[in-house]
Coordinates of C-alpha atoms in Angstrom, one line a residue:
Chain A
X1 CA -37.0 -135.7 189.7
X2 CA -36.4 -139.2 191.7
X3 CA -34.3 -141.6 190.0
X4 CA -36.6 -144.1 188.1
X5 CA -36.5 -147.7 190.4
X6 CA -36.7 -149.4 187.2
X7 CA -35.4 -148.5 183.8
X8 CA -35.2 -150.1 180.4
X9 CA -33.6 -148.6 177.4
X10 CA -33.0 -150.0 173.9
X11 CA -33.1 -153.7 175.6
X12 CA -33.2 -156.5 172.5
X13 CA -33.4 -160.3 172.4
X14 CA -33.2 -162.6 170.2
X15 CA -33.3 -166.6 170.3
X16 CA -31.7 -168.3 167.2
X17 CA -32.0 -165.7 165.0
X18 CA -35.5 -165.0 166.0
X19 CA -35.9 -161.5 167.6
X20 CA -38.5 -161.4 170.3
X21 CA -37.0 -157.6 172.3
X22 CA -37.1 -155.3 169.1
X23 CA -35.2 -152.4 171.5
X24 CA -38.0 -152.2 174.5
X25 CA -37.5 -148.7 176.2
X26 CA -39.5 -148.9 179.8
X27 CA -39.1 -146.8 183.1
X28 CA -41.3 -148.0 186.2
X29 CA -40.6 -144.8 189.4
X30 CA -40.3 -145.8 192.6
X31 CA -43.7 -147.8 194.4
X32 CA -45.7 -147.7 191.3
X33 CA -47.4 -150.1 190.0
X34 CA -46.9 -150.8 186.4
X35 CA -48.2 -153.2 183.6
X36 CA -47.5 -154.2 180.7
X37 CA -49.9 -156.0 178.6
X38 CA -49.9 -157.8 175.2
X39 CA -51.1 -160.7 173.3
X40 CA -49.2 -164.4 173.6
X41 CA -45.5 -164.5 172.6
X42 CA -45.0 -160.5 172.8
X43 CA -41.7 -160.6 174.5
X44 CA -43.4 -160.3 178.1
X45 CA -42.0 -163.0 180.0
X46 CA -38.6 -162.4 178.0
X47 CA -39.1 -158.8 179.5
X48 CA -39.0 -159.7 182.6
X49 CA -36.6 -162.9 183.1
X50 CA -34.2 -160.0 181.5
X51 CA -34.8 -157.3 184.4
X52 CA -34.6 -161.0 186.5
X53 CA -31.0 -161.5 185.1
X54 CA -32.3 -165.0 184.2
X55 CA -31.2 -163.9 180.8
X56 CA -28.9 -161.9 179.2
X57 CA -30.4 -159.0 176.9
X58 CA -28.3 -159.0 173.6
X59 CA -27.8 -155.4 173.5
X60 CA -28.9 -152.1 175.4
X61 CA -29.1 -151.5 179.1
X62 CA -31.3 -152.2 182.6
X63 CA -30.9 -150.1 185.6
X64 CA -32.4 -150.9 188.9
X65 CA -32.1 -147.3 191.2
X66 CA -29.8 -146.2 188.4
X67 CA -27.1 -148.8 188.1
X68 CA -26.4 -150.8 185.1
X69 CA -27.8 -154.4 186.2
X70 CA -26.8 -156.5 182.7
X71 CA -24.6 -158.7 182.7
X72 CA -24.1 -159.0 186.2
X73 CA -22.0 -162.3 187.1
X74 CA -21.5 -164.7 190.4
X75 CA -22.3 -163.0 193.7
X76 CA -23.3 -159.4 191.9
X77 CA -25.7 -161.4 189.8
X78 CA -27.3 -163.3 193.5
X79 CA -27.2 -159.4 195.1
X80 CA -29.4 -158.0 192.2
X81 CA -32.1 -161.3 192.2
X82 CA -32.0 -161.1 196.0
X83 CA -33.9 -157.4 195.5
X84 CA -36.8 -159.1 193.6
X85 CA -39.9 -161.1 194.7
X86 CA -42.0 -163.0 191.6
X87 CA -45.7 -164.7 191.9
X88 CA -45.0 -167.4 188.9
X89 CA -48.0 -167.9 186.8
X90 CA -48.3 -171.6 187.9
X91 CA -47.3 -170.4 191.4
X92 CA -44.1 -172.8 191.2
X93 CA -44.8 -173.9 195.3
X94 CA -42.2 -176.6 195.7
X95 CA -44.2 -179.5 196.1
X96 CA -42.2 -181.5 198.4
X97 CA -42.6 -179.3 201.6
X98 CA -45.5 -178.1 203.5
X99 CA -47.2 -174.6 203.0
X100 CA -45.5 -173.0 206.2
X101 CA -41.3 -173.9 204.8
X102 CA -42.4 -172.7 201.3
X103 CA -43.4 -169.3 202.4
X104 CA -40.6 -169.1 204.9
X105 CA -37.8 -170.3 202.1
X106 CA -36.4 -167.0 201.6
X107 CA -36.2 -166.4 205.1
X108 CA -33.1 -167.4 207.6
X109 CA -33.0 -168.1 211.3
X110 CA -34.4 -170.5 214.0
X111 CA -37.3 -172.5 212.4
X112 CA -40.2 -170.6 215.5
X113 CA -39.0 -167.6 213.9
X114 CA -39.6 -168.8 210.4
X115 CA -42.8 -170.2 210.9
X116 CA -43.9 -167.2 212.6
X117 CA -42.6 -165.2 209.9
X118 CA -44.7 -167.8 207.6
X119 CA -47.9 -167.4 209.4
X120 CA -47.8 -163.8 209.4
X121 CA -47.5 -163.8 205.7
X122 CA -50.0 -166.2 205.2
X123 CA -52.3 -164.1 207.5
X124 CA -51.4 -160.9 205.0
X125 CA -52.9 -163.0 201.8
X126 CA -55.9 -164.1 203.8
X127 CA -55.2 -167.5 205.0
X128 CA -55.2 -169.5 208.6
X129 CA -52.6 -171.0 210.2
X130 CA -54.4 -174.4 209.7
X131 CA -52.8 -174.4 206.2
X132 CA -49.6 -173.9 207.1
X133 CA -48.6 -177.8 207.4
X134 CA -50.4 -179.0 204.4
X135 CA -48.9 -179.8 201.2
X136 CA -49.0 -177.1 198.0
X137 CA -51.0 -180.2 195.8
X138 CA -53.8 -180.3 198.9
X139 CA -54.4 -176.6 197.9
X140 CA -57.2 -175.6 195.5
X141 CA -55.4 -173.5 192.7
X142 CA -56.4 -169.9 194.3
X143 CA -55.0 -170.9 197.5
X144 CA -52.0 -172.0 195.7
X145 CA -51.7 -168.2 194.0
X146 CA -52.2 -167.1 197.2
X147 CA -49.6 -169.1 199.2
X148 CA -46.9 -167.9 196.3
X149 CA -47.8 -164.6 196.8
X150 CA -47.5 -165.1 200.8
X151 CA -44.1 -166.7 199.6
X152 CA -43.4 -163.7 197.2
X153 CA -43.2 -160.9 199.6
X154 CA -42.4 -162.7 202.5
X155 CA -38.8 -161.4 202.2
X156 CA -39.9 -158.2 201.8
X157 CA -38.7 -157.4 198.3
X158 CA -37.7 -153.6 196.7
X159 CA -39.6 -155.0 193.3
X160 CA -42.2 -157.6 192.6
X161 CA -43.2 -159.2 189.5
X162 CA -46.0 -160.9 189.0
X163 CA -46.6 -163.1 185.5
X164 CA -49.7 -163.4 184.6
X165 CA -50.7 -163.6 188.3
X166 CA -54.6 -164.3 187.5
X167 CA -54.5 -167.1 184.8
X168 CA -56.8 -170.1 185.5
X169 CA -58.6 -168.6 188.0
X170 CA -62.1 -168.1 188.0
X171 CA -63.8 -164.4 187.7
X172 CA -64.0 -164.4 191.2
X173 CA -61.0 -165.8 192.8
X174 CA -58.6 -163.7 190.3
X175 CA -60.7 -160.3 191.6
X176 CA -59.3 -161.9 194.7
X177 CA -56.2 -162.0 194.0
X178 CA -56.1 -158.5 192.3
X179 CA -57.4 -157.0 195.3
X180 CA -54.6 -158.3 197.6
X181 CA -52.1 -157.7 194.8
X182 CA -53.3 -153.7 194.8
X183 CA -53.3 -153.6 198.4
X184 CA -49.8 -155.5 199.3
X185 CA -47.9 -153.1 196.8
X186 CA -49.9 -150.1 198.6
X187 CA -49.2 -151.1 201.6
X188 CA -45.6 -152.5 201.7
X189 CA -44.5 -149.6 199.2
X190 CA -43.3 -152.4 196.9
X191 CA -42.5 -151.2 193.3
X192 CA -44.5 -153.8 191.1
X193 CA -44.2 -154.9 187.3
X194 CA -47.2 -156.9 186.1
X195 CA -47.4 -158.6 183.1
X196 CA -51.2 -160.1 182.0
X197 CA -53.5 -160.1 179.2
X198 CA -56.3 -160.1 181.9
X199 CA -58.0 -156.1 181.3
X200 CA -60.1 -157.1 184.6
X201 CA -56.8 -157.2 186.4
X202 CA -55.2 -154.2 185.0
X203 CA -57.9 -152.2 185.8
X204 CA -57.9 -153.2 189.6
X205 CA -53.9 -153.7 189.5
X206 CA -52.2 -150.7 187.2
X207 CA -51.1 -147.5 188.3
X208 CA -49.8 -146.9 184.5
X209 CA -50.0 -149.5 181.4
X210 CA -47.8 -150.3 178.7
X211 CA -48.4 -151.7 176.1
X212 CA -45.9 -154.5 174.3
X213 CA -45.8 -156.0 170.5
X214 CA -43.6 -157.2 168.4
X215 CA -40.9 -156.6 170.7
X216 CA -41.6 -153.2 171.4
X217 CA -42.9 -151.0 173.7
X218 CA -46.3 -149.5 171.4
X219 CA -48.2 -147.1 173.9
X220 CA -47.6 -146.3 177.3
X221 CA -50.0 -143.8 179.6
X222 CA -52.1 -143.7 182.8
X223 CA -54.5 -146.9 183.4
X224 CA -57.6 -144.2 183.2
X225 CA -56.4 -143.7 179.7
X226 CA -56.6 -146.8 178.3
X227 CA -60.1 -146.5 176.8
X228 CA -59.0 -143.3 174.9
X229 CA -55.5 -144.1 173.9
X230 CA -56.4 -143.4 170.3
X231 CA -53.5 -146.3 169.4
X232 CA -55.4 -148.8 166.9
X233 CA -53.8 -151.5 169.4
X234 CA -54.3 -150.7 172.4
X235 CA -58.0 -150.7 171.3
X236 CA -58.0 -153.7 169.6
X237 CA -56.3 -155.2 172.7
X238 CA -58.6 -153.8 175.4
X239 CA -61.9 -154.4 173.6
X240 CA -60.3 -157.8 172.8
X241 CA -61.6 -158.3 169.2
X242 CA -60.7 -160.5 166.5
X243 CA -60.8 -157.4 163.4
X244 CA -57.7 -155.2 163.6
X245 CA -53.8 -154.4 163.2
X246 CA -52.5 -156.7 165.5
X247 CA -52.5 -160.3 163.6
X248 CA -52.4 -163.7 165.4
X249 CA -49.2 -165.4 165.7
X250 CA -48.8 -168.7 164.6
X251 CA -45.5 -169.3 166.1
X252 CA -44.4 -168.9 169.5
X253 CA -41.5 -166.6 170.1
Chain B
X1 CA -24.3 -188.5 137.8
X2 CA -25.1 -185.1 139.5
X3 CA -28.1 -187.2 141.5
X4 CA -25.3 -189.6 143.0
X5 CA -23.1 -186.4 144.0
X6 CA -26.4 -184.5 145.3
X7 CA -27.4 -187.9 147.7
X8 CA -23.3 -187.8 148.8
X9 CA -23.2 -184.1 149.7
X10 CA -26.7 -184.6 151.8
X11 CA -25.1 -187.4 153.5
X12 CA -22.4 -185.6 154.1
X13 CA -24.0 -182.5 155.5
X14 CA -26.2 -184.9 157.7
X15 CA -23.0 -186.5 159.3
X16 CA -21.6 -183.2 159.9
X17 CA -24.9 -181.7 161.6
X18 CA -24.9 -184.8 164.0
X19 CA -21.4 -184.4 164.5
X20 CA -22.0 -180.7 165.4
X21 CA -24.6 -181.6 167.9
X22 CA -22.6 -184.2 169.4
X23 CA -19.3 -181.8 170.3
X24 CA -22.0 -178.9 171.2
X25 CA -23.6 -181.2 173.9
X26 CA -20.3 -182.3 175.2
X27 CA -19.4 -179.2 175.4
X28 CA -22.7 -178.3 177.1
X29 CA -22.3 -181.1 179.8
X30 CA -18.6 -180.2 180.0
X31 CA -19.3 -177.1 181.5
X32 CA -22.4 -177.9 183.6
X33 CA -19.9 -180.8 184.8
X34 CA -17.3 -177.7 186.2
X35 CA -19.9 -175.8 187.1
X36 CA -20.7 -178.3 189.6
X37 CA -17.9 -179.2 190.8
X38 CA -17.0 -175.1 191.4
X39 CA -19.8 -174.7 193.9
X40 CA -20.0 -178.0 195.2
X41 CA -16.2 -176.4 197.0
X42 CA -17.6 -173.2 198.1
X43 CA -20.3 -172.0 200.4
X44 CA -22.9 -171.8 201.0
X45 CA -23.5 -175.7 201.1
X46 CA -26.7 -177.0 202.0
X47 CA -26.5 -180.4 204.6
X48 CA -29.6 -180.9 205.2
X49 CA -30.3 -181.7 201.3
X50 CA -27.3 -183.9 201.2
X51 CA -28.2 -186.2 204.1
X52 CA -31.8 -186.7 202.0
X53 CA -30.2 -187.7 199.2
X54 CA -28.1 -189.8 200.6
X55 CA -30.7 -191.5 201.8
X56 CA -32.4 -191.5 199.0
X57 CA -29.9 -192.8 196.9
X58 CA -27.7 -194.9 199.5
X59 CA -30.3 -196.6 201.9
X60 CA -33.4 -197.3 199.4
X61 CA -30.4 -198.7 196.8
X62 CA -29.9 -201.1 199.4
X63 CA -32.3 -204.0 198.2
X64 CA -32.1 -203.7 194.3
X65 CA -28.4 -203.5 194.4
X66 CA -28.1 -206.5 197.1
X67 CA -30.5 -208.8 195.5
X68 CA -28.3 -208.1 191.8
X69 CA -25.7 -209.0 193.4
X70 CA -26.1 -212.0 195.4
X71 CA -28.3 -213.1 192.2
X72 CA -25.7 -212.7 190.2
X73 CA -22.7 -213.6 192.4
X74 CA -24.7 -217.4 192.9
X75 CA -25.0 -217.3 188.9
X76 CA -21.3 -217.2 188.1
X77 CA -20.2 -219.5 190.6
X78 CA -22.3 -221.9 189.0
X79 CA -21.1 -221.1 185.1
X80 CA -17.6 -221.1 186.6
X81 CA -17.9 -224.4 187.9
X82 CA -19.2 -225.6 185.0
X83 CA -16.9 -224.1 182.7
X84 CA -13.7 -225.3 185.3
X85 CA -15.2 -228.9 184.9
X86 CA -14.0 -229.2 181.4
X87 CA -10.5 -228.8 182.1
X88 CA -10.5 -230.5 185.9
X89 CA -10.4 -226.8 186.8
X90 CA -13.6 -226.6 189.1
X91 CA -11.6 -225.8 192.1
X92 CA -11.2 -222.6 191.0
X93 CA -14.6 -221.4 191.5
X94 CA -14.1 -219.1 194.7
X95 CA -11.2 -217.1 193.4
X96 CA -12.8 -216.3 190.0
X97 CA -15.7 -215.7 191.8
X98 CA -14.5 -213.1 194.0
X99 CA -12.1 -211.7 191.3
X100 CA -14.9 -211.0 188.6
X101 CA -17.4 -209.8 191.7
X102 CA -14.8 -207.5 193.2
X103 CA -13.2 -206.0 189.7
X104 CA -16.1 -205.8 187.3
X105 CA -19.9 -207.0 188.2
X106 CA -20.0 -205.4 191.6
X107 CA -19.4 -202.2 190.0
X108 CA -20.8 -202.1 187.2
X109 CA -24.0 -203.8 188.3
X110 CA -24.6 -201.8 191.3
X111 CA -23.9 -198.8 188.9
X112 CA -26.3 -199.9 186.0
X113 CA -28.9 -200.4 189.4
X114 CA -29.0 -197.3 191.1
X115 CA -28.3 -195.5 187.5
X116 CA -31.8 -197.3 186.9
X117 CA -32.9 -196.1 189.8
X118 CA -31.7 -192.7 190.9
X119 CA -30.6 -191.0 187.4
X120 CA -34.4 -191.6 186.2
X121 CA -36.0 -190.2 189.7
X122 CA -33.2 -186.7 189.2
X123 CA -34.3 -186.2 185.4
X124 CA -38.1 -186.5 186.4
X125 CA -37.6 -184.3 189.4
X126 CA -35.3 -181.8 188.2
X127 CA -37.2 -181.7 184.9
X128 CA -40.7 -181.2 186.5
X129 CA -39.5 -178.7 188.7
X130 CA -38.1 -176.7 185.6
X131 CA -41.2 -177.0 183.3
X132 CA -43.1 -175.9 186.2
X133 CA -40.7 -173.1 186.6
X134 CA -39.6 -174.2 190.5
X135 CA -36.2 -173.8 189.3
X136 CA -36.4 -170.2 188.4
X137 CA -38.4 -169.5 192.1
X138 CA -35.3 -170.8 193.7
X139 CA -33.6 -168.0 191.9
X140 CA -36.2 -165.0 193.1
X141 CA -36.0 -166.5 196.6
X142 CA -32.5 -166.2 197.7
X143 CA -31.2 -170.1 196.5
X144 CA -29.1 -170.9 193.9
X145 CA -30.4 -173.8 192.1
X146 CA -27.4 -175.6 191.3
X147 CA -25.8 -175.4 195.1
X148 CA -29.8 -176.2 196.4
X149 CA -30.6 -179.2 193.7
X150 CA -27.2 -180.2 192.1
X151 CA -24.4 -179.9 194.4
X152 CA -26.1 -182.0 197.1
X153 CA -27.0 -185.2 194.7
X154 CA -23.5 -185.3 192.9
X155 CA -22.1 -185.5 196.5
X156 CA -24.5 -187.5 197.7
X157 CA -23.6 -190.0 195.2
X158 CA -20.2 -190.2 195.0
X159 CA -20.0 -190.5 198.7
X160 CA -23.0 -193.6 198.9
X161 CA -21.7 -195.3 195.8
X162 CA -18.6 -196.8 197.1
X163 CA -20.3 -198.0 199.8
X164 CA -23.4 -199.4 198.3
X165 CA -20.6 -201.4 195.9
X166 CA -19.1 -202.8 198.9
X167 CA -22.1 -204.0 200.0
X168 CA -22.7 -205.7 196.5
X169 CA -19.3 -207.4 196.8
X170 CA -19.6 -208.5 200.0
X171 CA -23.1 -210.5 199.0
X172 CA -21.9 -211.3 195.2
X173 CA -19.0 -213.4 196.8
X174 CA -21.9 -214.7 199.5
X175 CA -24.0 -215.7 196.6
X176 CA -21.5 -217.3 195.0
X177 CA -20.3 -219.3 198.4
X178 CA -24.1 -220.1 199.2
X179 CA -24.3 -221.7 195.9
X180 CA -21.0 -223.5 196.0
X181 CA -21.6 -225.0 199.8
X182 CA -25.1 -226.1 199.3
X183 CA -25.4 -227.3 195.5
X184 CA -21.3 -227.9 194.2
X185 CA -19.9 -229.4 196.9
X186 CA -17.3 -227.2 198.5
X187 CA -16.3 -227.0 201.9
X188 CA -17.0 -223.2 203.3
X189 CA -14.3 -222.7 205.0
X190 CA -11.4 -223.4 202.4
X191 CA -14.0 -221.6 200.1
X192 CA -13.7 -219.1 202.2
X193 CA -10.3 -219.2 202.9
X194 CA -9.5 -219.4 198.7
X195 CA -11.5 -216.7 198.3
X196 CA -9.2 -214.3 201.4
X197 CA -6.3 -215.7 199.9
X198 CA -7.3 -214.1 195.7
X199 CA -8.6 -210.7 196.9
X200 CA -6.0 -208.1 196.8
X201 CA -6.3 -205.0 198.3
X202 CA -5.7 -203.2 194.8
X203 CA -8.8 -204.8 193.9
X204 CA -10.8 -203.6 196.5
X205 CA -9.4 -199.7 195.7
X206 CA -10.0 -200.0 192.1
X207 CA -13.9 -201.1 193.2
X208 CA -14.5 -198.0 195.0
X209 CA -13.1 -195.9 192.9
X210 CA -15.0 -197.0 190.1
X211 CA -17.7 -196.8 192.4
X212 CA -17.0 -193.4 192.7
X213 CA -16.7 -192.4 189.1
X214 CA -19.8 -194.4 188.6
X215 CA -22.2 -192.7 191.5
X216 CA -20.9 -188.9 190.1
X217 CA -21.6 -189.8 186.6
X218 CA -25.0 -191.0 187.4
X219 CA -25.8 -187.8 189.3
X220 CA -24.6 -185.8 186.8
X221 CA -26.2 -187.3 183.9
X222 CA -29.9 -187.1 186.1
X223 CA -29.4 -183.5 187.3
X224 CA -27.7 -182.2 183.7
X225 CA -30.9 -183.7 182.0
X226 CA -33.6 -182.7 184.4
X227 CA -32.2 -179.1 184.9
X228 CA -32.2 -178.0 181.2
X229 CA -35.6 -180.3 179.8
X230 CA -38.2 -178.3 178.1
X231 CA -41.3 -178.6 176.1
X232 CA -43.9 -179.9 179.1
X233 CA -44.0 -183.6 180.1
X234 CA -42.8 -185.2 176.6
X235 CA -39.5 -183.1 177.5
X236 CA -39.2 -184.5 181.2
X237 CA -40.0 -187.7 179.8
X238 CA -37.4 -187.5 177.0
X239 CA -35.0 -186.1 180.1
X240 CA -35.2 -189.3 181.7
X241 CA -34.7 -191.7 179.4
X242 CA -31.8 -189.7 178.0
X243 CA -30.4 -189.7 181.5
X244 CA -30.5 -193.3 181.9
X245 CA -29.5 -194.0 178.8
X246 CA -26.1 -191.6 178.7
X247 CA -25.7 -192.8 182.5
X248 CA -25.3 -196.3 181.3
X249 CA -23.1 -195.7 178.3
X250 CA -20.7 -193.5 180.7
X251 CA -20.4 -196.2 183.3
X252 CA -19.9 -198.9 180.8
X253 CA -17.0 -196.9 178.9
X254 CA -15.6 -195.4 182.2
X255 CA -15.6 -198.6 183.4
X256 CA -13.7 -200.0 180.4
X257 CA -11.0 -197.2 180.6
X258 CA -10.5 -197.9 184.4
X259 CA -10.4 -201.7 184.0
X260 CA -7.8 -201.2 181.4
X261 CA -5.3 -198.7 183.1
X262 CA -5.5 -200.1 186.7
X263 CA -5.0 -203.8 185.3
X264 CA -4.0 -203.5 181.5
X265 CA -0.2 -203.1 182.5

């Protein structure tokens, strides 16, 4: 049994008063592919800046390959980010260099090396070299997903997160980008942690699903067994309907 | 009786709450102020972002801080003169001229200027770049925000705000002498000459260092606003003017307590 790349246990949160983590237990194995899904202000993106170290879980514990990650501090805290890559749901390209420096940002050494390094990553997500000197806001928005994912595994990263990586894309664009998302993680034997209330994409994307609400961790299983998970949820969520246990939230968390 | 002591202990409660939140953001600023200052010391440092912003904020001050200025230098010779006449004490103009240039208006003008200028342009960047989460991609690729974004413009502006405020002294006592040689009267060189003979070298020092003080508090105020807005464009929007605003109030009241120690003795 390998050591899990990836595990969560007992991990709460809570902003002024309000608890969002409820004691989420999670274990992703090495090069899988895992996704969590859940409605709007479930505690995903909390989830994840957490494993991130962008914030500090109030209690329980996060290990990446078996070591105790929270409440890493200074150059232990840089170490542990420098292991992640993230596609950001707006694709956060910084705006005020060209396609070619944002991909290569990550990246040290002689600028010809860089940019080769950036072209070869651009190539990986589909794209020419003739984008490579223009700016992120000359981009339609799926070649801006696909740049930040270019710009996400560039540095070759032991985990990737992608938040919500097909929102605002159109039906065909996001099969797009789920196809290059399944097929990076396959073939650069990245460990991946998706979080998206697309099912489209975590049918193409999931090797297993869980599933999160109210700040917990509800139903996990295999993405073949979504459709027979027997969990009230789960169905509700999948078939996406209006009539079940899961009641809109008024309030974000 | 009880409705008086009810409205009192509201009040009260009220004053206390905003009292609260005052201390908490000091504190807040406090130690995003150290924070700064702890990196800005230790590698990895990031040149290539300090020479942009200090020409961002140095060389495209240049204008608005000149024109303010010799505007305002031309301005005062003029009140002085007319204010001098009453007592037969018009002669005076050059040294009070370069005195009030040198020690206060140079300063704090050219502060209030590029605080316009530069505090509003880091709150609007910084703040866009966190609501469209930029900030935290700097994270996930290898950067630390505050040594990438901060560290470079508080530098930056400490180091271009002296000389941007010797620049604005140089034209506020120009304005003044254009004024006085074309429109008062004076002969240039004894104006020039008076106006050697009243600047001291301590008044020189104290302008730059004010200038200094000055350029790091505007850079703070713009990066500590922009890097922790939220809530979408109304919160980059209420980032700047706060920014502005606190930048002014801190120059102003830093400006007071430097005036008073270096010549209150």
């Amino acid at each position: 049994m390998s050591v899990p790349k990836i595990e969560l246990a007992g991990v709460t949160k809570a902003f002024s008063g309000k608890v969002v983590l409820a004691g989420v237990d999670l274990t992703v194995m090495p090069g899988e592919s895992m996704v969590i899904i859940g409605g709007s202000g479930t505690g995903k993106s909390v989830t994840m800046k957490c494993i991130l170290g962008l914030l500090r879980p109030d209690a329980g514990s996060i290990r990446i390959d078996g070591q105790e990650v929270s409440g890493l501090k200074g150059r232990a805290l840089a170490a542990h980010q420098a292991r992640f890559g993230m596609l950001f749901q707006g694709g956060a390209l910084f705006d005020s260099l060209p396609v070619w420096r944002n991909v290569s940002f990550a990246l040290s050494g002689p600028a010809r090396e860089r940019r080769a390094a950036a072209l070869d990553n651009l190539a990986r997500v589909g794209l020419g070299p003739e984008v490579a000197d223009l700016k992120p806001s000359e981009l339609s928005g799926g070649m801006q997903k696909r740049v930040a994912l270019a710009r996400a595994i560039a540095p070759r990263p032991e985990i990737i997160f992608f938040d919500e990586p097909t929102t605002g894309l159109d039906p065909i664009m996001a099969d797009v980008i789920n196809a290059l998302i399944r097929q990076l993680v396959s073939e650069l034997g990245i460990t991946a942690l998706t979080i998206t209330h697309d099912m489209a994409s975590v049918r193409r994307i999931a090797d297993r699903v869980a599933m999160l609400y109210q700040g917990r961790i509800i139903w996990q299983g295999e993405r073949n067994a979504i459709d027979s998970a027997e969990n009230p949820f789960v169905d509700q969520f999948v078939h996406g309907r209006a009539e079940g246990p899961i009641q809109m939230q008024l309030r974000r968390l | 009786m009880t409705g008086a002591l009810e409205t009192f202990v509201h009040a009260l409660i009220a004053l206390g709450s905003v009292v609260l939140g005052l201390l908490a953001s000091i504190g807040r600023l406090t130690r995003f102020a150290v924070t700064v200052l702890g990196r800005a010391v230790r590698p990895p440092w990031y040149p290539a972002q300090l020479l942009e912003q200090i020409l961002v904020i140095g060389w495209f001050s240049l204008p608005v801080v000149g024109l303010t200025a010799l505007f305002t230098g031309s301005a005062l010779a003029q009140q002085i003169y007319i204010g001098g006449s009453r007592f037969n004490a018009s002669s005076t103009v050059p040294a009070v001229t370069v005195i009030g240039i040198v020690r206060e208006l140079g300063p704090v003008l050219g502060g209030l200027m590029v605080a316009g200028r530069v505090a509003s342009a880091m709150a609007a960047e910084l703040g866009t770049m966190r609501v469209t989460e930029q900030i935290d991609a700097l994270t996930t690729l290898r950067t630390d925000p505050m040594r990438y974004l901060v560290v470079p413009r508080v530098l930056a502006a400490i180091l271009v705000m002296p000389l941007l405020v010797l620049v604005s002294n140089v034209l506020g006592v120009m304005g003044g002498w254009l004024l006085a040689t074309t429109r008062l009267g004076f002969n240039s060189a004894a104006y020039l000459n008076t106006t050697a003979q009243f600047l001291k070298a301590d008044d020189v020092i104290s302008s730059m260092v004010k200038a200094a003080v000055f350029g790091f508090f505007i850079a703070l105020m713009g990066c500590f606003h922009g890097y922790n807005s939220s809530g979408g464009a109304a919160g980059v929007g209420r980032a700047t003017t706060n920014a502005v605003v606190s930048a002014f109030i801190l120059i102003l009241l830093s400006n007071l307590i430097i005036t008073v120690i270096v010549f209150g003795r």
